[in-house]
Amino acid sequence: MKSSFQKKLFLKSSIIIISMVLIFLIFFSNYVYREISKTSRNNLNELAAKTGNELTLLFDDMDKISLYVSTNPDIIRAFHDTRMREVSNQELSMSIYNIITSITVPNSSSRFRINLFNDKRNFISTGIPYSKSMVNDKLSSEDYLQWYQSLPIIHSNSNITPLSSDTWNSKPTQFISLYREIFDSIVIDLPTGIVEIQCPSKFIEQIMVLDVPNVDSYLYAADGTAIYGTSDKIPALAGLPFDRKGSPPDLTPSYTIADNHVYSAVRLENGWFLLLAQHQNQVFQIVFRLCVSVLLISVCILLICLAVLFKIMKNTTEPLRQLTASVNMITLNSPYLNVDTSQYSNELAGLTMAFDEMMKRLKNSMEENVKAKAYEARANMIALQSQVNPHFICNILTIIKAMSREQDTEKIGQICDYLARMLRYISAYDQEGVPMREEINDAETYLNLMKIRYEGLFDYDLYINSKLDIDAFRVPKLFLQPLLENSFQHGFKKVVPPWHLKIACTIKNDYYWSITVQDNGVGINDEEAEKIQKKLSEFMDNSSNTIASLKIGGMGLINTIARLKMRYPDSLTFHIRSLAEGGTLIEIGGKLDDEYFTC
């Protein structure tokens, strides 16, 4: 079914609007993604700079304390004395404890542990508690001097080391340690001890565990060794394109994208690297949620726009719809448009008036054409019927001739009686149809003639459904006899008797009639059946010219089907086929007309 003009117009307009909305959403999503990605990178860089600054302040505090301790004159003098003579830890502690305590409190360095020790096995500490037993064990161990000399000391400078287990306590807490040498007051550049500032890992964790969701932070040593990370899987710094050799550090973050992550890195003053990582899915999720919100709003607006558009188009095309409905209601008896054009535009009103004028002229032309077709159809029917008479008479004369050779005068008399009866039946041309009972009687007359002709070699069965009123059912005259003749001319021609015919007249579903003729003859192949259908189609396409070119007896089965087709142009069915047990079956049917039900 073709769509209406209104539907087509609405559909095309909707497609255009929806396409524009989709294009807008695509460009909008791309723009939002770029902006959010840019903002996310900037925020990540700012967060990296802030976190790096906090770590730098922490390390600066450790370095300042170590510098203050290592340059304090009293501490320098006390460690100088340890080289000149044997000094116990208690004596060393009494001489510098107040100094160390004065350093710890004002600088809020109680979060650190300050250790002072030398190669003479002297040790003093303040701040975070330590284990005396572990200290004593360490100082008295044979490998103490070896351990002391292996400490990562940078001459005349501080050095900070990654997280490691606590040397001075058995607790599992890890520390970051900063080392600085204490130099002798007399001999230049002669180290007399070491200052160790220990910072527990929890202070690193407090700085690096961020309040921002889905952002992980990692801390690396200058050589790229991982020190700390907020996630279990720490990315290798060597695989990321960052410059770790720049100098001096300025805490300016740089970012890169790798492994579906956005990374921001900061190089600290001590050469360490801080790395912040955010998965790109976080950006996608933000964009997705925003796009879904925009999409829902767009869909709502789109539905409203489409509803308004549909209403406008409906009002615009309503005159065309009314005009179409009026055209569909036009009949030959009422060929005028029943449309109020007062509210139409000038164009539609003019179109309606022009259509009315055209329908008036068309009605006159159709009435004349219908009359001509009616006359032609009646003439065709009579011409077809006239083809039957000579054809049948020729067959009967042939039978009489054969009987005369046998000198069977009694049978010739019967044949003449039957022939006279049949000639009286077919002699009236003014009738377009006859009751089915008369047609059946004529067919039985013909079959009785054949029984006389073949003397016991032929018989037939006739069945009439009791539901079929054969007095009210009217059919074209002489349509049944050619079906019977077809069996004698073709079906029985190459088959040894006895021959048998079955004729059945039935009604189906109370509205359709059916007549079947079945013989036990030679049958019909598919090629011949197709040829009959083709001849019938050619005849119906150009019936007048075909009738004009026919000779006597030139139609037979085609004649019959053609006359039935003229009476039942829309509902006639015709089938011819061979039976599996042998013989041919011809079935003709159609819909009972109103005349049948009003009789």
XYZ file of C-alpha atoms in Angstrom:
599
model
C 0.000 0.000 0.000
C 1.392 3.335 -1.009
C 1.900 5.931 1.675
C -0.206 9.079 1.634
C 1.225 12.421 0.604
C 0.955 13.623 4.197
C 2.918 10.617 5.495
C 5.606 10.997 2.846
C 5.966 14.722 3.541
C 6.066 14.156 7.296
C 8.536 11.271 6.931
C 10.945 13.246 4.754
C 10.757 16.296 7.017
C 11.285 14.109 10.085
C 14.328 12.470 8.511
C 15.833 15.891 7.778
C 15.185 17.153 11.320
C 16.456 13.953 12.962
C 19.569 14.012 10.752
C 20.273 17.604 11.776
C 19.846 16.691 15.451
C 22.184 13.711 15.069
C 24.802 15.855 13.314
C 24.501 18.421 16.099
C 24.926 15.712 18.743
C 28.003 14.331 16.979
C 29.680 17.738 16.772
C 28.546 18.623 20.284
C 29.893 15.347 21.704
C 33.211 15.874 19.941
C 33.447 19.449 21.221
C 32.497 18.445 24.768
C 34.990 15.579 24.720
C 37.825 17.864 23.643
C 36.925 20.518 26.218
C 36.480 18.045 29.056
C 39.717 16.289 28.080
C 41.507 19.637 28.103
C 39.989 20.598 31.456
C 40.780 17.169 32.867
C 44.429 17.478 31.792
C 44.682 20.963 33.269
C 43.150 19.789 36.530
C 45.488 16.803 36.591
C 48.486 19.083 36.001
C 47.365 21.437 38.769
C 46.870 18.503 41.109
C 50.332 17.160 40.221
C 51.916 20.566 40.868
C 50.106 20.883 44.210
C 51.055 17.351 45.315
C 54.643 17.849 44.158
C 54.846 21.085 46.110
C 53.634 19.343 49.284
C 56.221 16.583 48.857
C 58.921 19.189 48.237
C 57.952 21.028 51.426
C 58.152 17.761 53.350
C 61.590 16.950 51.959
C 62.712 20.552 52.533
C 61.725 20.268 56.191
C 63.823 17.130 56.503
C 66.746 18.788 54.739
C 66.548 21.963 56.856
C 66.562 19.939 60.062
C 69.534 17.891 58.880
C 71.374 21.061 57.852
C 70.668 22.757 61.184
C 71.817 19.720 63.138
C 74.952 19.134 61.090
C 76.043 22.778 61.372
C 75.265 23.303 65.054
C 78.599 24.174 66.793
C 77.810 22.230 69.944
C 76.965 19.101 67.968
C 80.079 19.529 65.825
C 82.210 19.926 68.979
C 80.597 16.898 70.633
C 81.295 14.668 67.632
C 84.834 16.102 67.405
C 85.376 14.913 70.973
C 84.319 11.381 69.993
C 87.305 11.284 67.655
C 89.749 12.583 70.247
C 88.678 10.254 73.039
C 86.249 7.533 73.853
C 82.823 9.004 74.605
C 79.878 6.924 75.790
C 76.397 7.332 74.329
C 75.145 8.599 77.659
C 77.794 11.304 77.806
C 77.099 12.271 74.193
C 73.389 12.396 74.884
C 73.820 14.641 77.905
C 75.908 17.095 75.933
C 73.611 17.565 72.929
C 70.159 16.268 73.973
C 68.883 19.725 74.893
C 70.093 21.054 71.570
C 68.281 18.337 69.591
C 65.147 18.820 71.650
C 65.229 22.537 70.974
C 65.361 21.717 67.256
C 62.471 19.250 67.334
C 59.755 21.265 69.064
C 59.977 24.645 67.308
C 60.157 23.036 63.866
C 57.223 20.693 64.492
C 59.584 17.916 63.568
C 58.149 15.464 66.056
C 56.753 13.614 63.083
C 60.350 12.748 62.183
C 63.011 10.753 63.927
C 66.432 12.497 64.170
C 69.341 10.061 64.478
C 72.996 11.033 65.020
C 75.659 8.320 64.891
C 79.278 7.776 63.859
C 81.785 5.041 63.146
C 82.763 4.991 66.844
C 79.422 3.287 67.586
C 77.962 6.389 69.214
C 74.209 6.885 68.721
C 71.645 9.459 69.877
C 68.057 9.881 68.677
C 64.979 11.998 69.323
C 61.469 12.197 67.948
C 59.801 8.925 66.984
C 60.678 6.266 69.533
C 63.235 3.622 68.696
C 64.071 0.194 70.103
C 67.047 0.309 72.470
C 67.693 -3.388 72.052
C 67.835 -3.093 68.276
C 70.095 -0.055 68.523
C 72.457 -1.876 70.889
C 72.455 -4.954 68.668
C 73.206 -2.832 65.628
C 75.991 -0.860 67.292
C 77.631 -3.975 68.698
C 77.374 -6.030 65.512
C 80.535 -6.975 63.669
C 79.251 -5.608 60.351
C 78.342 -2.207 61.780
C 81.342 -0.449 60.242
C 80.657 -2.095 56.899
C 77.033 -0.994 57.089
C 78.098 2.489 58.128
C 80.419 2.867 55.173
C 77.735 1.597 52.752
C 75.258 4.326 53.627
C 74.240 6.448 50.582
C 76.100 9.579 51.638
C 76.745 12.441 49.226
C 79.776 14.423 50.342
C 78.914 17.958 51.436
C 75.263 17.469 50.520
C 72.129 15.692 51.667
C 70.750 12.558 50.094
C 67.264 11.137 50.452
C 66.599 7.431 50.011
C 63.434 5.499 49.064
C 61.172 3.746 51.532
C 62.858 1.001 53.498
C 62.369 -0.919 56.713
C 63.332 0.717 60.005
C 66.909 0.013 61.090
C 66.291 1.180 64.668
C 62.942 -0.453 65.425
C 61.316 -3.829 64.823
C 57.939 -2.375 63.903
C 56.901 -2.881 60.234
C 56.721 0.841 59.567
C 58.690 1.959 56.531
C 60.648 5.209 56.431
C 62.169 7.618 53.963
C 65.628 8.583 55.224
C 67.666 11.715 54.541
C 71.409 11.571 55.278
C 73.880 14.403 55.780
C 77.456 14.365 57.102
C 78.709 16.171 60.244
C 82.154 17.654 59.580
C 84.995 18.181 62.029
C 85.536 21.684 63.377
C 89.328 21.486 63.097
C 90.098 19.309 60.078
C 88.356 20.588 56.982
C 86.117 18.087 55.123
C 86.643 15.416 57.729
C 83.327 13.656 58.509
C 82.883 12.916 62.186
C 79.305 11.582 62.060
C 76.039 11.317 60.166
C 72.649 12.947 60.654
C 69.713 10.752 59.588
C 66.228 12.272 59.352
C 63.574 9.527 59.103
C 60.048 10.242 57.883
C 57.381 7.497 58.233
C 55.591 6.382 55.081
C 52.226 7.511 56.462
C 53.146 11.166 55.844
C 53.964 10.339 52.225
C 50.678 8.476 51.995
C 48.721 11.412 53.442
C 50.057 13.628 50.676
C 49.734 11.159 47.800
C 46.322 9.669 48.602
C 44.198 12.248 46.811
C 40.605 13.212 47.392
C 39.978 13.136 43.632
C 38.337 9.842 42.535
C 39.912 7.659 39.836
C 43.284 9.426 40.070
C 46.305 7.408 41.192
C 49.667 8.831 42.253
C 53.126 7.285 42.058
C 56.537 8.337 43.364
C 59.796 7.372 41.656
C 63.466 7.798 42.531
C 65.773 9.710 40.200
C 66.750 6.487 38.422
C 63.100 5.573 37.778
C 62.772 3.045 40.579
C 59.244 2.955 41.986
C 59.053 4.173 45.582
C 55.369 4.403 46.341
C 52.034 4.030 44.554
C 48.381 4.287 45.512
C 47.474 1.301 43.312
C 48.886 -2.199 43.203
C 50.044 -1.927 39.600
C 52.712 0.777 39.330
C 53.515 1.757 35.714
C 57.149 1.706 34.630
C 58.406 5.269 34.337
C 60.848 4.166 31.633
C 57.926 3.414 29.324
C 56.550 6.956 29.518
C 57.942 9.803 27.374
C 59.043 12.141 30.165
C 62.353 14.013 30.418
C 63.978 12.924 33.685
C 67.245 14.792 33.025
C 65.996 18.347 33.003
C 67.698 20.789 35.330
C 66.904 22.708 37.393
C 63.485 21.362 38.395
C 60.714 23.939 38.306
C 57.769 21.794 39.461
C 56.045 22.442 36.119
C 54.009 19.330 35.254
C 53.991 17.761 31.810
C 51.404 15.307 30.545
C 51.205 12.459 28.058
C 48.682 9.805 26.993
C 49.587 6.119 27.005
C 47.885 2.811 27.782
C 44.443 4.497 27.847
C 45.639 6.756 30.672
C 46.422 10.438 30.947
C 49.665 10.985 32.887
C 50.970 14.140 34.527
C 54.548 14.151 35.893
C 56.503 16.545 38.101
C 60.249 16.384 38.792
C 60.983 17.318 42.390
C 64.022 19.237 43.637
C 65.704 16.101 44.912
C 65.469 14.536 41.452
C 62.522 12.298 42.279
C 59.453 12.094 40.049
C 55.803 12.378 40.993
C 53.383 10.792 38.512
C 49.588 11.180 38.517
C 47.465 8.896 36.309
C 43.817 9.091 35.312
C 42.085 6.512 33.110
C 40.566 7.937 29.941
C 37.349 6.054 30.719
C 36.745 8.672 33.391
C 36.601 11.313 30.677
C 34.435 9.048 28.532
C 32.010 8.525 31.407
C 31.672 12.248 32.000
C 31.109 12.870 28.288
C 28.710 9.928 28.090
C 26.579 11.147 30.995
C 26.500 14.647 29.571
C 25.647 13.397 26.079
C 22.890 11.157 27.444
C 21.382 14.133 29.253
C 21.603 16.261 26.107
C 20.191 13.372 24.064
C 17.188 12.979 26.360
C 16.517 16.702 26.234
C 16.959 16.657 22.450
C 14.569 13.712 22.103
C 11.930 15.529 24.145
C 12.353 18.688 22.080
C 12.401 16.600 18.894
C 9.157 14.843 19.810
C 7.506 18.183 20.505
C 8.778 19.570 17.188
C 7.594 16.480 15.307
C 4.176 16.708 16.954
C 3.890 20.379 15.959
C 5.165 19.548 12.458
C 2.646 16.718 12.129
C -0.188 19.035 13.175
C 0.891 21.701 10.675
C 1.215 19.173 7.852
C -2.107 17.598 8.728
C -3.836 20.971 8.515
C -1.979 21.750 5.294
C -2.778 18.443 3.590
C -6.320 18.075 4.943
C -7.861 19.666 1.796
C -5.939 17.183 -0.364
C -7.131 14.304 1.802
C -10.731 15.456 1.543
C -10.321 15.876 -2.198
C -8.889 12.347 -2.482
C -11.722 10.893 -0.389
C -14.277 12.643 -2.587
C -12.589 11.320 -5.726
C -12.712 7.763 -4.326
C -16.466 8.131 -3.736
C -17.174 9.179 -7.323
C -19.463 6.824 -9.244
C -21.077 6.955 -12.658
C -24.346 7.946 -11.015
C -22.678 10.680 -8.942
C -19.584 11.960 -10.790
C -19.206 15.116 -8.710
C -16.903 16.116 -5.852
C -18.724 16.635 -2.565
C -16.183 19.116 -1.162
C -16.624 22.486 0.550
C -14.025 24.728 -1.133
C -14.811 27.856 0.883
C -11.805 27.315 3.171
C -9.468 26.080 0.442
C -6.704 28.071 -1.132
C -7.277 29.445 -4.628
C -5.144 26.700 -6.163
C -7.062 23.837 -4.507
C -10.430 25.440 -5.215
C -9.482 25.808 -8.886
C -8.280 22.209 -8.978
C -11.600 21.016 -7.526
C -13.631 22.934 -10.118
C -11.472 21.659 -12.975
C -11.868 18.102 -11.697
C -15.659 18.470 -11.589
C -15.702 19.605 -15.222
C -13.456 16.735 -16.228
C -15.691 14.194 -14.451
C -18.766 15.506 -16.276
C -17.095 14.974 -19.620
C -15.719 11.617 -18.497
C -19.174 10.420 -17.427
C -20.636 11.126 -20.849
C -17.721 9.384 -22.533
C -17.946 6.350 -20.227
C -21.697 5.973 -20.759
C -21.161 5.837 -24.496
C -18.268 3.410 -24.080
C -20.284 1.140 -21.759
C -23.089 0.920 -24.293
C -20.624 0.038 -27.033
C -18.967 -2.618 -24.858
C -22.336 -4.120 -23.944
C -23.300 -4.437 -27.595
C -19.895 -5.914 -28.396
C -20.100 -8.434 -25.536
C -23.547 -9.587 -26.635
C -22.349 -9.911 -30.206
C -19.332 -11.912 -29.035
C -21.532 -14.241 -27.004
C -23.824 -14.905 -29.928
C -20.843 -15.413 -32.236
C -19.317 -17.925 -29.845
C -22.596 -19.764 -29.465
C -23.003 -19.894 -33.248
C -19.643 -21.661 -33.459
C -21.051 -24.552 -31.433
C -23.978 -25.358 -33.658
C -22.166 -26.211 -36.942
C -19.446 -28.044 -35.053
C -21.940 -30.245 -33.214
C -24.063 -30.898 -36.305
C -21.000 -32.118 -38.187
C -20.293 -34.632 -35.395
C -23.890 -35.939 -35.339
C -24.037 -36.301 -39.131
C -20.870 -38.345 -38.925
C -22.566 -40.651 -36.378
C -25.708 -41.015 -38.562
C -23.527 -41.859 -41.553
C -21.778 -44.565 -39.554
C -25.111 -46.027 -38.358
C -26.536 -46.030 -41.902
C -23.695 -48.258 -43.011
C -24.814 -50.733 -40.384
C -28.478 -50.340 -41.622
C -29.721 -49.848 -38.069
C -32.798 -47.725 -38.881
C -34.278 -47.929 -35.369
C -31.193 -46.403 -33.824
C -31.027 -43.825 -36.602
C -34.550 -42.805 -35.633
C -33.554 -42.427 -31.989
C -30.569 -40.377 -33.029
C -32.745 -38.109 -35.147
C -35.146 -37.617 -32.216
C -32.256 -36.689 -29.942
C -30.797 -34.428 -32.616
C -34.094 -32.637 -33.161
C -34.416 -32.089 -29.419
C -30.908 -30.620 -29.281
C -31.434 -28.400 -32.340
C -34.567 -26.929 -30.793
C -32.543 -26.217 -27.627
C -29.735 -24.418 -29.402
C -31.784 -22.582 -31.996
C -32.734 -19.579 -29.799
C -30.062 -16.794 -29.926
C -31.949 -14.202 -27.908
C -31.187 -15.861 -24.595
C -27.951 -14.916 -22.817
C -28.313 -17.679 -20.241
C -30.451 -20.704 -19.414
C -31.190 -22.592 -16.186
C -28.645 -25.252 -15.339
C -31.363 -27.917 -15.507
C -31.891 -27.275 -19.234
C -28.128 -27.418 -19.860
C -27.906 -30.741 -17.978
C -30.834 -32.160 -19.953
C -29.127 -31.187 -23.194
C -25.870 -32.783 -21.986
C -27.709 -36.030 -21.138
C -29.268 -36.004 -24.618
C -25.785 -35.770 -26.091
C -24.464 -38.564 -23.847
C -27.389 -40.817 -24.808
C -26.501 -40.223 -28.442
C -22.963 -41.366 -27.643
C -24.242 -44.477 -25.858
C -26.240 -45.393 -28.975
C -23.235 -44.715 -31.140
C -20.833 -46.923 -29.169
C -23.315 -49.665 -28.173
C -22.325 -50.497 -24.614
C -18.708 -49.406 -24.874
C -19.497 -46.162 -23.061
C -21.387 -45.166 -19.928
C -21.533 -42.165 -17.604
C -22.408 -41.035 -14.057
C -24.120 -37.721 -13.284
C -24.101 -36.255 -9.772
C -25.927 -33.046 -8.752
C -25.491 -31.628 -5.249
C -28.848 -31.163 -3.564
C -27.764 -27.748 -2.244
C -27.377 -26.425 -5.798
C -30.644 -25.073 -7.162
C -30.235 -25.968 -10.841
C -33.422 -24.093 -11.723
C -32.148 -20.803 -10.288
C -28.552 -21.265 -11.438
C -28.249 -19.753 -14.941
C -25.350 -20.547 -17.261
C -24.370 -19.802 -20.888
C -26.148 -22.112 -23.315
C -24.161 -25.134 -24.583
C -21.171 -24.682 -22.270
C -21.285 -28.254 -20.891
C -21.498 -30.208 -24.149
C -18.028 -29.120 -25.453
C -16.474 -30.409 -22.225
C -18.002 -33.822 -22.927
C -16.989 -33.698 -26.592
C -13.403 -33.036 -25.495
C -13.243 -36.495 -23.892
C -14.429 -38.240 -27.073
C -12.211 -36.215 -29.403
C -9.037 -36.426 -27.319
C -9.397 -38.553 -24.166
C -10.858 -41.763 -25.623
C -9.102 -41.530 -28.982
C -6.162 -43.789 -28.088
C -7.698 -45.807 -25.227
C -9.380 -49.208 -25.538
C -13.030 -49.263 -24.303
C -14.936 -49.411 -22.096
C -15.046 -45.633 -21.635
C -16.517 -43.844 -18.676
C -17.435 -40.244 -17.833
C -18.179 -38.722 -14.401
C -19.999 -35.369 -14.309
C -20.470 -33.633 -10.942
C -22.286 -30.340 -10.211
C -21.625 -29.115 -6.660
C -21.747 -25.999 -4.491
C -18.921 -24.934 -2.148
C -19.161 -22.699 0.925
C -22.719 -21.749 -0.129
C -21.371 -19.133 -2.568
C -19.288 -20.947 -5.202
C -20.384 -23.454 -7.848
C -18.170 -26.153 -9.357
C -18.579 -28.543 -12.324
C -16.105 -31.377 -12.944
C -15.837 -33.704 -15.948
C -13.616 -36.749 -15.422
C -12.820 -39.444 -18.014
C -10.683 -42.574 -18.078
C -8.972 -41.595 -21.301
C -5.373 -41.039 -22.286
C -4.926 -37.925 -20.113
C -3.197 -34.643 -20.923
C 0.438 -33.681 -20.494
C 1.691 -30.426 -18.943
C 2.690 -28.978 -22.322
C -0.812 -29.398 -23.785
C -2.424 -27.967 -20.632
C -0.135 -24.929 -20.828
C -0.993 -24.511 -24.521
C -4.717 -24.427 -23.696
C -4.142 -21.777 -21.018
C -2.116 -19.711 -23.499
C -4.830 -19.912 -26.185
C -7.430 -18.871 -23.634
C -5.329 -15.849 -22.588
C -4.833 -14.803 -26.225
C -8.547 -15.117 -26.861
C -9.542 -13.012 -23.849
C -6.980 -10.317 -24.723
C -8.429 -9.861 -28.218
C -11.743 -11.682 -28.320
C -13.292 -9.710 -31.180
C -10.439 -10.309 -33.622
C -10.183 -13.983 -32.614
C -13.872 -14.622 -33.200
C -13.694 -12.953 -36.592
C -10.888 -15.285 -37.682
C -12.505 -18.548 -36.481
C -13.743 -21.246 -38.793
C -16.601 -23.596 -38.042
C -15.655 -25.896 -35.201
C -12.499 -23.980 -34.501
C -13.005 -23.404 -30.777
C -14.232 -26.384 -28.722
C -12.946 -26.118 -25.148
C -11.621 -22.555 -25.631
C -15.092 -21.517 -26.837
C -16.679 -22.792 -23.647
C -14.216 -21.192 -21.252
C -14.379 -17.887 -23.127
C -18.183 -17.696 -22.873
C -18.046 -18.510 -19.150
C -15.354 -15.856 -18.698
C -17.673 -13.251 -20.192
C -20.390 -14.143 -17.691
C -18.045 -14.503 -14.690
C -15.188 -12.075 -15.491
C -13.761 -11.891 -11.952
C -14.501 -15.203 -10.215
C -14.204 -17.903 -12.909
C -11.704 -20.703 -12.216
C -10.548 -23.275 -14.777
C -8.227 -26.254 -14.221
C -7.301 -29.161 -16.482
C -4.918 -31.932 -15.449
C -4.113 -35.619 -15.753
C -5.068 -38.061 -13.013
C -2.620 -40.472 -11.405
C -4.905 -43.440 -12.179
C -5.288 -42.276 -15.794
C -7.631 -39.914 -17.577
C -8.273 -36.182 -17.552
C -10.056 -33.978 -15.019
C -11.572 -30.643 -16.079
C -12.875 -28.398 -13.294
C -14.759 -25.147 -13.864
C -16.111 -22.966 -11.079
C -17.142 -19.479 -10.081
C -19.055 -17.337 -7.649
C -22.831 -17.490 -7.659
C -24.242 -14.138 -8.775
C -26.944 -12.120 -7.024
C -29.562 -13.391 -9.461
C -29.178 -16.913 -8.048
C -29.999 -15.787 -4.498
C -32.976 -13.600 -5.484
C -34.775 -16.266 -7.492
